[in-house]
Amino acid sequence: MKRVIVRSVHDAFDYVMQHYYPFGLEDLVERADTYAVISIQDTHTGGFGLKFAESNFCKGVLTLYFDDVLREVKGAVMFTDEMADQIVDFILQHRDVDTLLIHCYGGQSRSRAVGAFAVKLLGADNSKYFATGDPNRLVYDKLVAAWKRKKAAIRDENKKPTLRAEKNDR
């Protein structure tokens, strides 16, 4: 993955539309990079009325519905450990795309947290996400915890004896 970009829903739509071309006119496409989308949608509105789909350029879409809250609020859906696991797996599965596009409504809190995490997961400096904005700390912290769980599971899996080693033990 060459870059991670965080956008509002409107700017995410504009980015995706830069990859559009009329049938048979592929040479008119404005952008030709491959990308994957993490689409974070609000629950109280049932989403934004916009669903991204895979295409020649879009290699994967993960749509999650949760609200921009830090603690339980009646009627709001909080970010969960299961959602964090889905994001970690999605990022790892789409490392070969050119761009990871992450959006929420405003591109300032939830998606900024996911963007900061993705950059860190990919081994780069994510400090600009905290210096220039206010990522949702609940989302960020749950993602970091999910990555720690994933790494521990991978380590444990690698420590399991192989079938060949088990035969030698008999």
PDB file of C-alpha atoms in Angstrom:
ATOM      1  CA  MET A   1       0.000   0.000   0.000  1.00  0.00           C
ATOM      2  CA  LYS A   2       1.552   3.253  -1.088  1.00  0.00           C
ATOM      3  CA  ARG A   3      -0.736   5.634   0.751  1.00  0.00           C
ATOM      4  CA  VAL A   4      -3.599   6.009   3.172  1.00  0.00           C
ATOM      5  CA  ILE A   5      -6.080   8.813   2.622  1.00  0.00           C
ATOM      6  CA  VAL A   6      -8.826   9.967   4.968  1.00  0.00           C
ATOM      7  CA  ARG A   7     -11.797  11.820   3.506  1.00  0.00           C
ATOM      8  CA  SER A   8     -15.304  12.999   4.239  1.00  0.00           C
ATOM      9  CA  VAL A   9     -18.063  11.042   2.546  1.00  0.00           C
ATOM     10  CA  HIS A  10     -18.324  13.761  -0.117  1.00  0.00           C
ATOM     11  CA  ASP A  11     -14.597  13.805  -0.843  1.00  0.00           C
ATOM     12  CA  ALA A  12     -14.492   9.991  -0.865  1.00  0.00           C
ATOM     13  CA  PHE A  13     -17.220   9.985  -3.508  1.00  0.00           C
ATOM     14  CA  ASP A  14     -15.221  12.509  -5.570  1.00  0.00           C
ATOM     15  CA  TYR A  15     -12.099  10.322  -5.296  1.00  0.00           C
ATOM     16  CA  VAL A  16     -13.995   7.230  -6.449  1.00  0.00           C
ATOM     17  CA  MET A  17     -15.582   9.132  -9.341  1.00  0.00           C
ATOM     18  CA  GLN A  18     -12.094  10.069 -10.580  1.00  0.00           C
ATOM     19  CA  HIS A  19     -11.808   6.367 -11.432  1.00  0.00           C
ATOM     20  CA  TYR A  20     -14.998   6.346 -13.496  1.00  0.00           C
ATOM     21  CA  TYR A  21     -15.050   6.151 -17.274  1.00  0.00           C
ATOM     22  CA  PRO A  22     -17.882   5.648 -19.760  1.00  0.00           C
ATOM     23  CA  PHE A  23     -18.139   2.173 -21.288  1.00  0.00           C
ATOM     24  CA  GLY A  24     -15.468   1.629 -23.906  1.00  0.00           C
ATOM     25  CA  LEU A  25     -13.610   4.824 -23.034  1.00  0.00           C
ATOM     26  CA  GLU A  26     -11.110   3.532 -20.500  1.00  0.00           C
ATOM     27  CA  ASP A  27      -8.462   5.955 -21.744  1.00  0.00           C
ATOM     28  CA  LEU A  28     -10.561   8.847 -20.366  1.00  0.00           C
ATOM     29  CA  VAL A  29     -10.175   7.730 -16.761  1.00  0.00           C
ATOM     30  CA  GLU A  30      -8.712  10.481 -14.581  1.00  0.00           C
ATOM     31  CA  ARG A  31      -7.083   8.134 -12.011  1.00  0.00           C
ATOM     32  CA  ALA A  32      -5.949   4.569 -12.545  1.00  0.00           C
ATOM     33  CA  ASP A  33      -4.589   3.586  -9.136  1.00  0.00           C
ATOM     34  CA  THR A  34      -6.034   0.601  -7.318  1.00  0.00           C
ATOM     35  CA  TYR A  35      -7.709   1.238  -3.999  1.00  0.00           C
ATOM     36  CA  ALA A  36      -9.697  -0.323  -1.191  1.00  0.00           C
ATOM     37  CA  VAL A  37     -12.358   1.487   0.844  1.00  0.00           C
ATOM     38  CA  ILE A  38     -13.211   1.442   4.523  1.00  0.00           C
ATOM     39  CA  SER A  39     -16.604   3.141   4.609  1.00  0.00           C
ATOM     40  CA  ILE A  40     -17.732   4.220   8.079  1.00  0.00           C
ATOM     41  CA  GLN A  41     -21.408   5.100   8.111  1.00  0.00           C
ATOM     42  CA  ASP A  42     -23.691   6.579  10.778  1.00  0.00           C
ATOM     43  CA  THR A  43     -26.405   4.387  12.247  1.00  0.00           C
ATOM     44  CA  HIS A  44     -28.964   7.033  13.182  1.00  0.00           C
ATOM     45  CA  THR A  45     -29.455   7.858   9.502  1.00  0.00           C
ATOM     46  CA  GLY A  46     -29.126   4.297   8.266  1.00  0.00           C
ATOM     47  CA  GLY A  47     -25.956   5.275   6.445  1.00  0.00           C
ATOM     48  CA  PHE A  48     -25.325   7.990   3.914  1.00  0.00           C
ATOM     49  CA  GLY A  49     -27.263   6.522   1.008  1.00  0.00           C
ATOM     50  CA  LEU A  50     -23.969   5.730  -0.674  1.00  0.00           C
ATOM     51  CA  LYS A  51     -22.464   2.272  -1.098  1.00  0.00           C
ATOM     52  CA  PHE A  52     -19.115   1.644  -2.653  1.00  0.00           C
ATOM     53  CA  ALA A  53     -18.585  -1.410  -4.852  1.00  0.00           C
ATOM     54  CA  GLU A  54     -15.615  -3.287  -6.213  1.00  0.00           C
ATOM     55  CA  SER A  55     -14.549  -2.432  -9.759  1.00  0.00           C
ATOM     56  CA  ASN A  56     -11.508  -2.533 -12.021  1.00  0.00           C
ATOM     57  CA  PHE A  57      -9.832  -0.089  -9.637  1.00  0.00           C
ATOM     58  CA  CYS A  58     -11.610  -0.765  -6.329  1.00  0.00           C
ATOM     59  CA  LYS A  59     -10.280  -4.065  -4.990  1.00  0.00           C
ATOM     60  CA  GLY A  60     -12.270  -4.237  -1.762  1.00  0.00           C
ATOM     61  CA  VAL A  61     -14.908  -2.511   0.347  1.00  0.00           C
ATOM     62  CA  LEU A  62     -15.521  -2.801   4.074  1.00  0.00           C
ATOM     63  CA  THR A  63     -18.621  -0.954   5.260  1.00  0.00           C
ATOM     64  CA  LEU A  64     -19.172  -0.568   8.988  1.00  0.00           C
ATOM     65  CA  TYR A  65     -22.019   1.145  10.800  1.00  0.00           C
ATOM     66  CA  PHE A  66     -21.118   2.861  14.077  1.00  0.00           C
ATOM     67  CA  ASP A  67     -21.488   6.322  15.515  1.00  0.00           C
ATOM     68  CA  ASP A  68     -18.907   8.877  16.587  1.00  0.00           C
ATOM     69  CA  VAL A  69     -19.163   8.311  20.342  1.00  0.00           C
ATOM     70  CA  LEU A  70     -16.588   7.650  23.055  1.00  0.00           C
ATOM     71  CA  ARG A  71     -18.958   6.121  25.590  1.00  0.00           C
ATOM     72  CA  GLU A  72     -22.377   4.529  25.574  1.00  0.00           C
ATOM     73  CA  VAL A  73     -25.096   6.898  24.417  1.00  0.00           C
ATOM     74  CA  LYS A  74     -28.680   5.745  24.191  1.00  0.00           C
ATOM     75  CA  GLY A  75     -29.511   4.938  20.584  1.00  0.00           C
ATOM     76  CA  ALA A  76     -25.917   5.156  19.359  1.00  0.00           C
ATOM     77  CA  VAL A  77     -23.855   2.195  18.169  1.00  0.00           C
ATOM     78  CA  MET A  78     -20.365   2.043  19.602  1.00  0.00           C
ATOM     79  CA  PHE A  79     -17.276   0.762  17.827  1.00  0.00           C
ATOM     80  CA  THR A  80     -16.671  -2.846  18.885  1.00  0.00           C
ATOM     81  CA  ASP A  81     -13.764  -5.259  19.154  1.00  0.00           C
ATOM     82  CA  GLU A  82     -15.292  -7.270  16.303  1.00  0.00           C
ATOM     83  CA  MET A  83     -15.301  -4.186  14.064  1.00  0.00           C
ATOM     84  CA  ALA A  84     -11.674  -3.537  14.995  1.00  0.00           C
ATOM     85  CA  ASP A  85     -10.788  -7.115  14.042  1.00  0.00           C
ATOM     86  CA  GLN A  86     -12.542  -6.657  10.687  1.00  0.00           C
ATOM     87  CA  ILE A  87     -10.548  -3.489   9.971  1.00  0.00           C
ATOM     88  CA  VAL A  88      -7.215  -5.091  10.883  1.00  0.00           C
ATOM     89  CA  ASP A  89      -7.969  -8.094   8.660  1.00  0.00           C
ATOM     90  CA  PHE A  90      -9.153  -5.850   5.804  1.00  0.00           C
ATOM     91  CA  ILE A  91      -6.004  -3.719   5.891  1.00  0.00           C
ATOM     92  CA  LEU A  92      -3.788  -6.802   5.927  1.00  0.00           C
ATOM     93  CA  GLN A  93      -5.730  -8.426   3.072  1.00  0.00           C
ATOM     94  CA  HIS A  94      -5.467  -5.307   0.893  1.00  0.00           C
ATOM     95  CA  ARG A  95      -1.819  -4.370   1.361  1.00  0.00           C
ATOM     96  CA  ASP A  96      -1.281  -4.769  -2.386  1.00  0.00           C
ATOM     97  CA  VAL A  97      -3.535  -1.855  -3.405  1.00  0.00           C
ATOM     98  CA  ASP A  98      -2.056   1.543  -4.191  1.00  0.00           C
ATOM     99  CA  THR A  99      -4.393   3.485  -1.894  1.00  0.00           C
ATOM    100  CA  LEU A 100      -6.449   2.782   1.197  1.00  0.00           C
ATOM    101  CA  LEU A 101      -9.378   5.221   1.209  1.00  0.00           C
ATOM    102  CA  ILE A 102     -11.054   5.672   4.587  1.00  0.00           C
ATOM    103  CA  HIS A 103     -14.097   7.847   5.074  1.00  0.00           C
ATOM    104  CA  CYS A 104     -16.774   8.736   7.586  1.00  0.00           C
ATOM    105  CA  TYR A 105     -19.201  11.634   7.429  1.00  0.00           C
ATOM    106  CA  GLY A 106     -16.748  14.458   8.097  1.00  0.00           C
ATOM    107  CA  GLY A 107     -13.400  12.671   7.784  1.00  0.00           C
ATOM    108  CA  GLN A 108     -12.279  14.093  11.119  1.00  0.00           C
ATOM    109  CA  SER A 109     -12.757  11.641  13.972  1.00  0.00           C
ATOM    110  CA  ARG A 110     -13.631   8.005  13.215  1.00  0.00           C
ATOM    111  CA  SER A 111     -11.909   7.800   9.855  1.00  0.00           C
ATOM    112  CA  ARG A 112      -8.944   9.802  11.153  1.00  0.00           C
ATOM    113  CA  ALA A 113      -8.521   7.194  13.927  1.00  0.00           C
ATOM    114  CA  VAL A 114      -8.647   4.352  11.400  1.00  0.00           C
ATOM    115  CA  GLY A 115      -6.226   6.219   9.122  1.00  0.00           C
ATOM    116  CA  ALA A 116      -3.769   6.818  11.975  1.00  0.00           C
ATOM    117  CA  PHE A 117      -3.944   3.155  12.878  1.00  0.00           C
ATOM    118  CA  ALA A 118      -3.507   1.971   9.268  1.00  0.00           C
ATOM    119  CA  VAL A 119      -0.421   4.125   8.826  1.00  0.00           C
ATOM    120  CA  LYS A 120       1.047   2.755  12.078  1.00  0.00           C
ATOM    121  CA  LEU A 121       0.192  -0.834  11.099  1.00  0.00           C
ATOM    122  CA  LEU A 122       1.989  -0.329   7.802  1.00  0.00           C
ATOM    123  CA  GLY A 123       5.098   0.874   9.651  1.00  0.00           C
ATOM    124  CA  ALA A 124       4.986   4.610   8.997  1.00  0.00           C
ATOM    125  CA  ASP A 125       4.762   7.666  11.247  1.00  0.00           C
ATOM    126  CA  ASN A 126       1.167   8.526  12.119  1.00  0.00           C
ATOM    127  CA  SER A 127       1.847  11.602  14.279  1.00  0.00           C
ATOM    128  CA  LYS A 128       0.302  14.014  11.751  1.00  0.00           C
ATOM    129  CA  TYR A 129      -3.106  12.469  12.382  1.00  0.00           C
ATOM    130  CA  PHE A 130      -2.911  13.526  16.028  1.00  0.00           C
ATOM    131  CA  ALA A 131      -1.135  16.842  15.450  1.00  0.00           C
ATOM    132  CA  THR A 132      -3.648  18.124  12.907  1.00  0.00           C
ATOM    133  CA  GLY A 133      -6.908  16.713  14.246  1.00  0.00           C
ATOM    134  CA  ASP A 134      -8.719  14.753  16.889  1.00  0.00           C
ATOM    135  CA  PRO A 135      -9.018  11.039  16.072  1.00  0.00           C
ATOM    136  CA  ASN A 136     -11.658   9.126  18.000  1.00  0.00           C
ATOM    137  CA  ARG A 137      -9.540   7.577  20.788  1.00  0.00           C
ATOM    138  CA  LEU A 138     -11.975   4.725  21.437  1.00  0.00           C
ATOM    139  CA  VAL A 139     -11.671   3.631  17.808  1.00  0.00           C
ATOM    140  CA  TYR A 140      -7.895   4.045  17.735  1.00  0.00           C
ATOM    141  CA  ASP A 141      -7.317   2.234  21.031  1.00  0.00           C
ATOM    142  CA  LYS A 142      -9.569  -0.686  20.045  1.00  0.00           C
ATOM    143  CA  LEU A 143      -7.689  -1.016  16.748  1.00  0.00           C
ATOM    144  CA  VAL A 144      -4.337  -1.093  18.526  1.00  0.00           C
ATOM    145  CA  ALA A 145      -5.698  -3.759  20.909  1.00  0.00           C
ATOM    146  CA  ALA A 146      -7.041  -5.778  17.965  1.00  0.00           C
ATOM    147  CA  TRP A 147      -3.641  -5.677  16.259  1.00  0.00           C
ATOM    148  CA  LYS A 148      -1.964  -6.872  19.477  1.00  0.00           C
ATOM    149  CA  ARG A 149      -4.454  -9.769  19.672  1.00  0.00           C
ATOM    150  CA  LYS A 150      -3.814 -10.623  16.018  1.00  0.00           C
ATOM    151  CA  LYS A 151      -0.031 -10.596  16.464  1.00  0.00           C
ATOM    152  CA  ALA A 152      -0.327 -12.788  19.571  1.00  0.00           C
ATOM    153  CA  ALA A 153      -2.549 -15.257  17.689  1.00  0.00           C
ATOM    154  CA  ILE A 154      -0.041 -15.397  14.831  1.00  0.00           C
ATOM    155  CA  ARG A 155       2.804 -15.987  17.308  1.00  0.00           C
ATOM    156  CA  ASP A 156       0.819 -18.740  19.030  1.00  0.00           C
ATOM    157  CA  GLU A 157      -0.003 -20.352  15.699  1.00  0.00           C
ATOM    158  CA  ASN A 158       3.676 -20.323  14.735  1.00  0.00           C
ATOM    159  CA  LYS A 159       4.592 -21.994  18.030  1.00  0.00           C
ATOM    160  CA  LYS A 160       2.279 -24.974  17.461  1.00  0.00           C
ATOM    161  CA  PRO A 161       4.205 -28.136  16.620  1.00  0.00           C
ATOM    162  CA  THR A 162       3.951 -29.263  13.043  1.00  0.00           C
ATOM    163  CA  LEU A 163       2.686 -32.688  12.080  1.00  0.00           C
ATOM    164  CA  ARG A 164       6.273 -33.731  11.296  1.00  0.00           C
ATOM    165  CA  ALA A 165       7.429 -32.650  14.763  1.00  0.00           C
ATOM    166  CA  GLU A 166       4.500 -34.523  16.323  1.00  0.00           C
ATOM    167  CA  LYS A 167       5.535 -37.742  14.503  1.00  0.00           C
ATOM    168  CA  ASN A 168       9.084 -37.334  15.787  1.00  0.00           C
ATOM    169  CA  ASP A 169       7.757 -37.050  19.342  1.00  0.00           C
ATOM    170  CA  ARG A 170       6.186 -40.544  19.207  1.00  0.00           C
TER     171      ARG A 170
END
